[in-house]
Amino acid sequence: MSWGQTIFNWETPEIFVTGNAQKETNLHNLKVIQSRLWSITAAVCVGMTLLVLIRQVLENTRGLTPRSLADAVLPHSALLGYFLFAALIYVPVVLIKEGLVIPVLVTRDQEVAEGLFSLGVLLHAGHCYLRWAPPDRGPLSPAAAPD
């Protein structure tokens, strides 16, 4: 489901009607990638997990410079659970889709993984915003007081 389209009730643009498998305004259902969507999503979940681990290594070795490109791109270590859990669900789902039956999993479990992954990305974006935001210059701020 394209949540933004549903919440704000906009019509699907023609480019998405013809190119989107579900005729919604989103990129993940484009016909070009639809056949590889499971594998792409699993790779992204694993990739985000690796980025968290890279950040953790850099923080432990004092190799991460605050407010650097790496600081912005690498998700905080606290988000490891979101991305790792999503990867642990999605990789077996891909294996099931490829014919390797794992009787414990249900392919609908990927909805939970997508929710966790999305929440992890949202929390990372919020963390970056709060960390990189300029100091408050509002009327109650000491920086805004006249000299």
Short mmCIF file of N, CA and C in Angstrom, two decimals:
data_model
loop_
_atom_site.label_atom_id
_atom_site.label_comp_id
_atom_site.label_asym_id
_atom_site.label_seq_id
_atom_site.Cartn_x
_atom_site.Cartn_y
_atom_site.Cartn_z
N MET A 1 0.85 -1.18 0.00
CA MET A 1 0.00 0.00 0.00
C MET A 1 0.89 1.23 0.00
N SER A 2 0.51 2.20 -0.77
CA SER A 2 1.20 3.47 -0.78
C SER A 2 0.54 4.37 0.26
N TRP A 3 1.14 4.41 1.46
CA TRP A 3 0.50 5.08 2.60
C TRP A 3 0.27 6.56 2.35
N GLY A 4 1.26 7.25 1.80
CA GLY A 4 1.09 8.68 1.53
C GLY A 4 -0.07 8.94 0.59
N GLN A 5 -0.17 8.14 -0.43
CA GLN A 5 -1.26 8.29 -1.40
C GLN A 5 -2.61 8.02 -0.74
N THR A 6 -2.66 7.03 0.12
CA THR A 6 -3.91 6.69 0.80
C THR A 6 -4.31 7.78 1.80
N ILE A 7 -3.35 8.23 2.61
CA ILE A 7 -3.65 9.23 3.63
C ILE A 7 -4.07 10.56 3.01
N PHE A 8 -3.33 11.01 1.98
CA PHE A 8 -3.60 12.32 1.39
C PHE A 8 -4.56 12.25 0.20
N ASN A 9 -4.99 11.03 -0.16
CA ASN A 9 -6.02 10.83 -1.18
C ASN A 9 -5.72 11.52 -2.51
N TRP A 10 -4.52 11.28 -3.06
CA TRP A 10 -4.23 11.83 -4.37
C TRP A 10 -4.33 10.75 -5.43
N GLU A 11 -4.60 11.17 -6.63
CA GLU A 11 -4.72 10.26 -7.76
C GLU A 11 -3.33 9.82 -8.21
N THR A 12 -3.23 8.61 -8.72
CA THR A 12 -1.96 8.09 -9.22
C THR A 12 -1.62 8.76 -10.54
N PRO A 13 -0.42 9.39 -10.64
CA PRO A 13 -0.02 9.98 -11.91
C PRO A 13 0.11 8.92 -13.00
N GLU A 14 -0.09 9.32 -14.22
CA GLU A 14 -0.10 8.39 -15.35
C GLU A 14 1.18 7.56 -15.45
N ILE A 15 2.32 8.15 -15.15
CA ILE A 15 3.58 7.42 -15.24
C ILE A 15 3.60 6.22 -14.30
N PHE A 16 2.93 6.34 -13.14
CA PHE A 16 2.87 5.23 -12.20
C PHE A 16 1.76 4.24 -12.57
N VAL A 17 0.71 4.72 -13.21
CA VAL A 17 -0.36 3.82 -13.63
C VAL A 17 0.18 2.82 -14.64
N THR A 18 1.04 3.28 -15.54
CA THR A 18 1.58 2.39 -16.57
C THR A 18 2.81 1.62 -16.11
N GLY A 19 3.60 2.19 -15.19
CA GLY A 19 4.86 1.54 -14.82
C GLY A 19 4.87 0.84 -13.49
N ASN A 20 3.81 0.98 -12.71
CA ASN A 20 3.78 0.42 -11.36
C ASN A 20 2.88 -0.81 -11.33
N ALA A 21 3.38 -1.89 -10.76
CA ALA A 21 2.62 -3.16 -10.75
C ALA A 21 1.31 -3.04 -9.99
N GLN A 22 1.25 -2.16 -8.98
CA GLN A 22 0.03 -2.00 -8.19
C GLN A 22 -0.70 -0.69 -8.50
N LYS A 23 -0.20 0.02 -9.52
CA LYS A 23 -0.80 1.29 -9.95
C LYS A 23 -0.90 2.29 -8.81
N GLU A 24 0.15 2.35 -7.99
CA GLU A 24 0.24 3.27 -6.87
C GLU A 24 1.45 4.18 -7.05
N THR A 25 1.48 5.26 -6.29
CA THR A 25 2.59 6.19 -6.36
C THR A 25 3.68 5.74 -5.39
N ASN A 26 4.50 4.81 -5.81
CA ASN A 26 5.65 4.38 -5.02
C ASN A 26 6.68 3.77 -5.97
N LEU A 27 7.90 3.69 -5.50
CA LEU A 27 8.97 3.16 -6.34
C LEU A 27 9.18 1.67 -6.19
N HIS A 28 8.84 1.11 -5.03
CA HIS A 28 9.16 -0.28 -4.79
C HIS A 28 8.28 -1.26 -5.57
N ASN A 29 7.25 -0.78 -6.22
CA ASN A 29 6.43 -1.67 -7.04
C ASN A 29 6.56 -1.38 -8.54
N LEU A 30 7.62 -0.69 -8.93
CA LEU A 30 7.84 -0.47 -10.36
C LEU A 30 8.06 -1.80 -11.05
N LYS A 31 7.48 -1.97 -12.20
CA LYS A 31 7.56 -3.24 -12.93
C LYS A 31 9.00 -3.64 -13.22
N VAL A 32 9.88 -2.65 -13.37
CA VAL A 32 11.29 -2.91 -13.70
C VAL A 32 11.97 -3.71 -12.58
N ILE A 33 11.62 -3.44 -11.32
CA ILE A 33 12.28 -4.14 -10.22
C ILE A 33 11.38 -5.14 -9.51
N GLN A 34 10.15 -5.25 -9.91
CA GLN A 34 9.18 -6.10 -9.23
C GLN A 34 9.64 -7.55 -9.10
N SER A 35 10.27 -8.08 -10.14
CA SER A 35 10.69 -9.49 -10.09
C SER A 35 11.88 -9.71 -9.14
N ARG A 36 12.61 -8.65 -8.82
CA ARG A 36 13.78 -8.75 -7.93
C ARG A 36 13.55 -8.04 -6.59
N LEU A 37 12.32 -7.65 -6.31
CA LEU A 37 12.02 -6.84 -5.13
C LEU A 37 12.45 -7.51 -3.83
N TRP A 38 12.20 -8.81 -3.69
CA TRP A 38 12.56 -9.52 -2.47
C TRP A 38 14.06 -9.49 -2.24
N SER A 39 14.80 -9.79 -3.28
CA SER A 39 16.26 -9.82 -3.17
C SER A 39 16.83 -8.43 -2.90
N ILE A 40 16.30 -7.43 -3.57
CA ILE A 40 16.77 -6.05 -3.37
C ILE A 40 16.50 -5.61 -1.94
N THR A 41 15.31 -5.90 -1.43
CA THR A 41 14.96 -5.49 -0.07
C THR A 41 15.84 -6.21 0.95
N ALA A 42 16.07 -7.50 0.75
CA ALA A 42 16.94 -8.25 1.67
C ALA A 42 18.35 -7.66 1.64
N ALA A 43 18.85 -7.33 0.46
CA ALA A 43 20.19 -6.75 0.34
C ALA A 43 20.26 -5.40 1.05
N VAL A 44 19.22 -4.59 0.93
CA VAL A 44 19.20 -3.29 1.61
C VAL A 44 19.18 -3.48 3.12
N CYS A 45 18.39 -4.42 3.62
CA CYS A 45 18.33 -4.69 5.07
C CYS A 45 19.69 -5.16 5.58
N VAL A 46 20.33 -6.06 4.86
CA VAL A 46 21.66 -6.54 5.25
C VAL A 46 22.66 -5.39 5.16
N GLY A 47 22.56 -4.59 4.11
CA GLY A 47 23.46 -3.44 3.94
C GLY A 47 23.35 -2.44 5.08
N MET A 48 22.12 -2.14 5.49
CA MET A 48 21.93 -1.20 6.61
C MET A 48 22.49 -1.78 7.90
N THR A 49 22.34 -3.09 8.09
CA THR A 49 22.91 -3.75 9.26
C THR A 49 24.43 -3.60 9.25
N LEU A 50 25.03 -3.80 8.10
CA LEU A 50 26.49 -3.66 7.98
C LEU A 50 26.93 -2.22 8.24
N LEU A 51 26.14 -1.23 7.79
CA LEU A 51 26.49 0.17 8.04
C LEU A 51 26.48 0.48 9.54
N VAL A 52 25.52 -0.08 10.26
CA VAL A 52 25.47 0.11 11.72
C VAL A 52 26.72 -0.50 12.35
N LEU A 53 27.09 -1.70 11.90
CA LEU A 53 28.27 -2.36 12.46
C LEU A 53 29.55 -1.59 12.13
N ILE A 54 29.62 -1.02 10.94
CA ILE A 54 30.79 -0.19 10.57
C ILE A 54 30.88 1.02 11.49
N ARG A 55 29.73 1.65 11.75
CA ARG A 55 29.73 2.80 12.66
C ARG A 55 30.21 2.38 14.04
N GLN A 56 29.75 1.23 14.51
CA GLN A 56 30.13 0.75 15.83
C GLN A 56 31.64 0.54 15.91
N VAL A 57 32.22 -0.04 14.88
CA VAL A 57 33.67 -0.25 14.84
C VAL A 57 34.38 1.09 14.84
N LEU A 58 33.92 2.03 14.03
CA LEU A 58 34.55 3.35 13.97
C LEU A 58 34.44 4.09 15.31
N GLU A 59 33.29 3.98 15.97
CA GLU A 59 33.14 4.63 17.28
C GLU A 59 34.07 4.00 18.30
N ASN A 60 34.21 2.68 18.27
CA ASN A 60 35.07 1.99 19.23
C ASN A 60 36.55 2.29 19.02
N THR A 61 36.94 2.58 17.78
CA THR A 61 38.34 2.87 17.48
C THR A 61 38.60 4.37 17.38
N ARG A 62 37.60 5.16 17.73
CA ARG A 62 37.67 6.63 17.68
C ARG A 62 37.97 7.13 16.26
N GLY A 63 37.50 6.40 15.28
CA GLY A 63 37.72 6.78 13.89
C GLY A 63 36.55 7.52 13.26
N LEU A 64 35.54 7.85 14.05
CA LEU A 64 34.37 8.55 13.52
C LEU A 64 34.43 10.01 13.94
N THR A 65 34.52 10.88 12.95
CA THR A 65 34.57 12.31 13.21
C THR A 65 33.15 12.85 13.33
N PRO A 66 32.83 13.54 14.42
CA PRO A 66 31.49 14.12 14.55
C PRO A 66 31.19 15.09 13.40
N ARG A 67 29.96 15.07 12.95
CA ARG A 67 29.46 15.92 11.87
C ARG A 67 30.20 15.70 10.54
N SER A 68 30.69 14.50 10.34
CA SER A 68 31.33 14.13 9.08
C SER A 68 30.29 13.43 8.20
N LEU A 69 30.65 13.16 6.96
CA LEU A 69 29.77 12.42 6.06
C LEU A 69 29.47 11.04 6.64
N ALA A 70 30.48 10.39 7.19
CA ALA A 70 30.28 9.07 7.80
C ALA A 70 29.32 9.16 8.97
N ASP A 71 29.40 10.22 9.75
CA ASP A 71 28.50 10.41 10.90
C ASP A 71 27.06 10.55 10.42
N ALA A 72 26.86 11.17 9.28
CA ALA A 72 25.50 11.34 8.74
C ALA A 72 24.97 10.07 8.09
N VAL A 73 25.82 9.34 7.41
CA VAL A 73 25.39 8.19 6.63
C VAL A 73 25.24 6.92 7.47
N LEU A 74 26.12 6.73 8.42
CA LEU A 74 26.13 5.50 9.20
C LEU A 74 25.12 5.58 10.34
N PRO A 75 24.11 4.71 10.34
CA PRO A 75 23.10 4.74 11.40
C PRO A 75 23.70 4.45 12.77
N HIS A 76 23.12 5.05 13.79
CA HIS A 76 23.59 4.90 15.16
C HIS A 76 23.50 3.44 15.59
N SER A 77 24.39 3.06 16.48
CA SER A 77 24.46 1.68 16.96
C SER A 77 23.17 1.20 17.61
N ALA A 78 22.40 2.13 18.18
CA ALA A 78 21.14 1.76 18.83
C ALA A 78 20.12 1.22 17.83
N LEU A 79 20.33 1.45 16.55
CA LEU A 79 19.39 1.00 15.51
C LEU A 79 19.73 -0.38 14.97
N LEU A 80 20.75 -1.02 15.50
CA LEU A 80 21.15 -2.34 15.02
C LEU A 80 19.98 -3.32 15.06
N GLY A 81 19.22 -3.32 16.12
CA GLY A 81 18.11 -4.26 16.25
C GLY A 81 17.07 -4.12 15.16
N TYR A 82 16.79 -2.90 14.75
CA TYR A 82 15.79 -2.67 13.70
C TYR A 82 16.24 -3.31 12.39
N PHE A 83 17.47 -3.00 11.98
CA PHE A 83 17.94 -3.47 10.68
C PHE A 83 18.32 -4.95 10.70
N LEU A 84 18.92 -5.39 11.78
CA LEU A 84 19.30 -6.80 11.88
C LEU A 84 18.07 -7.70 11.89
N PHE A 85 17.06 -7.33 12.67
CA PHE A 85 15.83 -8.13 12.73
C PHE A 85 15.16 -8.16 11.35
N ALA A 86 15.12 -7.02 10.67
CA ALA A 86 14.54 -6.98 9.32
C ALA A 86 15.32 -7.89 8.38
N ALA A 87 16.64 -7.87 8.47
CA ALA A 87 17.47 -8.75 7.62
C ALA A 87 17.24 -10.22 7.96
N LEU A 88 17.12 -10.52 9.25
CA LEU A 88 16.91 -11.90 9.67
C LEU A 88 15.55 -12.45 9.22
N ILE A 89 14.61 -11.57 8.98
CA ILE A 89 13.32 -12.01 8.44
C ILE A 89 13.38 -12.07 6.92
N TYR A 90 13.95 -11.05 6.29
CA TYR A 90 13.89 -10.95 4.84
C TYR A 90 14.76 -11.96 4.10
N VAL A 91 15.95 -12.24 4.61
CA VAL A 91 16.83 -13.18 3.91
C VAL A 91 16.17 -14.57 3.81
N PRO A 92 15.61 -15.13 4.88
CA PRO A 92 14.91 -16.41 4.73
C PRO A 92 13.69 -16.33 3.80
N VAL A 93 13.00 -15.19 3.79
CA VAL A 93 11.86 -15.03 2.87
C VAL A 93 12.35 -15.14 1.43
N VAL A 94 13.50 -14.54 1.13
CA VAL A 94 14.07 -14.66 -0.22
C VAL A 94 14.40 -16.12 -0.52
N LEU A 95 14.96 -16.81 0.47
CA LEU A 95 15.27 -18.24 0.26
C LEU A 95 14.00 -19.04 -0.03
N ILE A 96 12.92 -18.72 0.68
CA ILE A 96 11.64 -19.40 0.42
C ILE A 96 11.16 -19.10 -0.99
N LYS A 97 11.26 -17.84 -1.39
CA LYS A 97 10.83 -17.45 -2.75
C LYS A 97 11.66 -18.15 -3.82
N GLU A 98 12.91 -18.49 -3.48
CA GLU A 98 13.78 -19.18 -4.42
C GLU A 98 13.61 -20.69 -4.37
N GLY A 99 12.73 -21.19 -3.50
CA GLY A 99 12.43 -22.62 -3.49
C GLY A 99 12.97 -23.39 -2.31
N LEU A 100 13.75 -22.76 -1.44
CA LEU A 100 14.26 -23.43 -0.25
C LEU A 100 13.22 -23.26 0.85
N VAL A 101 12.52 -24.33 1.17
CA VAL A 101 11.42 -24.26 2.13
C VAL A 101 11.96 -24.28 3.55
N ILE A 102 11.57 -23.27 4.32
CA ILE A 102 11.89 -23.20 5.74
C ILE A 102 10.54 -23.21 6.45
N PRO A 103 10.17 -24.33 7.06
CA PRO A 103 8.80 -24.49 7.56
C PRO A 103 8.40 -23.55 8.69
N VAL A 104 9.33 -22.88 9.33
CA VAL A 104 9.02 -22.02 10.47
C VAL A 104 8.49 -20.65 10.01
N LEU A 105 8.90 -20.22 8.83
CA LEU A 105 8.56 -18.87 8.38
C LEU A 105 7.31 -18.82 7.53
N VAL A 106 6.65 -17.69 7.60
CA VAL A 106 5.52 -17.38 6.74
C VAL A 106 5.92 -16.15 5.95
N THR A 107 5.72 -16.13 4.66
CA THR A 107 6.22 -15.02 3.86
C THR A 107 5.54 -13.70 4.18
N ARG A 108 4.46 -13.71 4.90
CA ARG A 108 3.84 -12.45 5.33
C ARG A 108 4.63 -11.79 6.46
N ASP A 109 5.59 -12.51 7.03
CA ASP A 109 6.42 -11.93 8.09
C ASP A 109 7.20 -10.72 7.60
N GLN A 110 7.37 -10.58 6.31
CA GLN A 110 8.17 -9.47 5.80
C GLN A 110 7.51 -8.13 6.08
N GLU A 111 6.21 -8.09 6.33
CA GLU A 111 5.56 -6.83 6.68
C GLU A 111 6.12 -6.28 7.98
N VAL A 112 6.39 -7.15 8.94
CA VAL A 112 7.01 -6.73 10.20
C VAL A 112 8.40 -6.18 9.93
N ALA A 113 9.16 -6.87 9.08
CA ALA A 113 10.50 -6.42 8.73
C ALA A 113 10.46 -5.05 8.07
N GLU A 114 9.52 -4.84 7.16
CA GLU A 114 9.42 -3.55 6.49
C GLU A 114 9.07 -2.45 7.48
N GLY A 115 8.21 -2.75 8.44
CA GLY A 115 7.86 -1.77 9.46
C GLY A 115 9.06 -1.40 10.32
N LEU A 116 9.81 -2.40 10.77
CA LEU A 116 10.99 -2.15 11.58
C LEU A 116 12.05 -1.38 10.80
N PHE A 117 12.26 -1.78 9.55
CA PHE A 117 13.24 -1.10 8.70
C PHE A 117 12.85 0.37 8.53
N SER A 118 11.59 0.62 8.23
CA SER A 118 11.12 2.00 8.04
C SER A 118 11.27 2.81 9.31
N LEU A 119 10.95 2.22 10.45
CA LEU A 119 11.10 2.91 11.72
C LEU A 119 12.57 3.21 12.00
N GLY A 120 13.44 2.27 11.68
CA GLY A 120 14.88 2.49 11.85
C GLY A 120 15.37 3.64 11.00
N VAL A 121 14.92 3.73 9.75
CA VAL A 121 15.31 4.83 8.87
C VAL A 121 14.77 6.15 9.42
N LEU A 122 13.52 6.16 9.87
CA LEU A 122 12.93 7.36 10.45
C LEU A 122 13.71 7.82 11.68
N LEU A 123 14.05 6.90 12.57
CA LEU A 123 14.82 7.26 13.76
C LEU A 123 16.21 7.77 13.40
N HIS A 124 16.83 7.18 12.38
CA HIS A 124 18.14 7.66 11.93
C HIS A 124 18.03 9.08 11.38
N ALA A 125 16.99 9.34 10.59
CA ALA A 125 16.79 10.69 10.04
C ALA A 125 16.55 11.69 11.17
N GLY A 126 15.74 11.31 12.16
CA GLY A 126 15.49 12.18 13.30
C GLY A 126 16.75 12.45 14.09
N HIS A 127 17.56 11.41 14.29
CA HIS A 127 18.83 11.56 15.00
C HIS A 127 19.74 12.53 14.26
N CYS A 128 19.84 12.37 12.95
CA CYS A 128 20.68 13.28 12.14
C CYS A 128 20.16 14.71 12.24
N TYR A 129 18.86 14.88 12.15
CA TYR A 129 18.28 16.22 12.22
C TYR A 129 18.61 16.88 13.56
N LEU A 130 18.41 16.14 14.65
CA LEU A 130 18.67 16.72 15.97
C LEU A 130 20.15 16.98 16.20
N ARG A 131 20.98 16.09 15.68
CA ARG A 131 22.43 16.23 15.88
C ARG A 131 23.02 17.35 15.03
N TRP A 132 22.46 17.56 13.84
CA TRP A 132 23.03 18.52 12.91
C TRP A 132 22.30 19.86 12.91
N ALA A 133 21.18 19.95 13.61
CA ALA A 133 20.40 21.19 13.61
C ALA A 133 21.22 22.32 14.23
N PRO A 134 21.07 23.54 13.68
CA PRO A 134 21.78 24.67 14.29
C PRO A 134 21.19 24.96 15.67
N PRO A 135 21.94 25.60 16.53
CA PRO A 135 21.40 25.93 17.85
C PRO A 135 20.14 26.77 17.73
N ASP A 136 19.25 26.61 18.69
CA ASP A 136 17.98 27.34 18.68
C ASP A 136 18.23 28.84 18.76
N ARG A 137 17.62 29.58 17.87
CA ARG A 137 17.74 31.04 17.86
C ARG A 137 16.39 31.68 18.15
N GLY A 138 15.52 30.92 18.83
CA GLY A 138 14.18 31.42 19.14
C GLY A 138 14.21 32.52 20.19
N PRO A 139 13.05 33.13 20.49
CA PRO A 139 12.99 34.26 21.41
C PRO A 139 13.38 33.92 22.85
N LEU A 140 13.29 32.64 23.24
CA LEU A 140 13.65 32.26 24.60
C LEU A 140 15.08 31.76 24.71
N SER A 141 15.76 31.70 23.59
CA SER A 141 17.12 31.19 23.55
C SER A 141 18.11 32.23 24.06
N PRO A 142 19.11 31.82 24.87
CA PRO A 142 20.12 32.78 25.32
C PRO A 142 20.88 33.39 24.15
N ALA A 143 21.02 32.65 23.04
CA ALA A 143 21.73 33.17 21.88
C ALA A 143 20.97 34.31 21.22
N ALA A 144 19.64 34.37 21.43
CA ALA A 144 18.82 35.39 20.79
C ALA A 144 18.70 36.66 21.65
N ALA A 145 19.20 36.61 22.89
CA ALA A 145 19.07 37.76 23.79
C ALA A 145 19.92 38.92 23.28
N PRO A 146 19.38 40.15 23.32
CA PRO A 146 20.17 41.30 22.86
C PRO A 146 21.32 41.59 23.83
N ASP A 147 22.37 42.15 23.28
CA ASP A 147 23.54 42.49 24.12
C ASP A 147 23.34 43.76 24.88
#
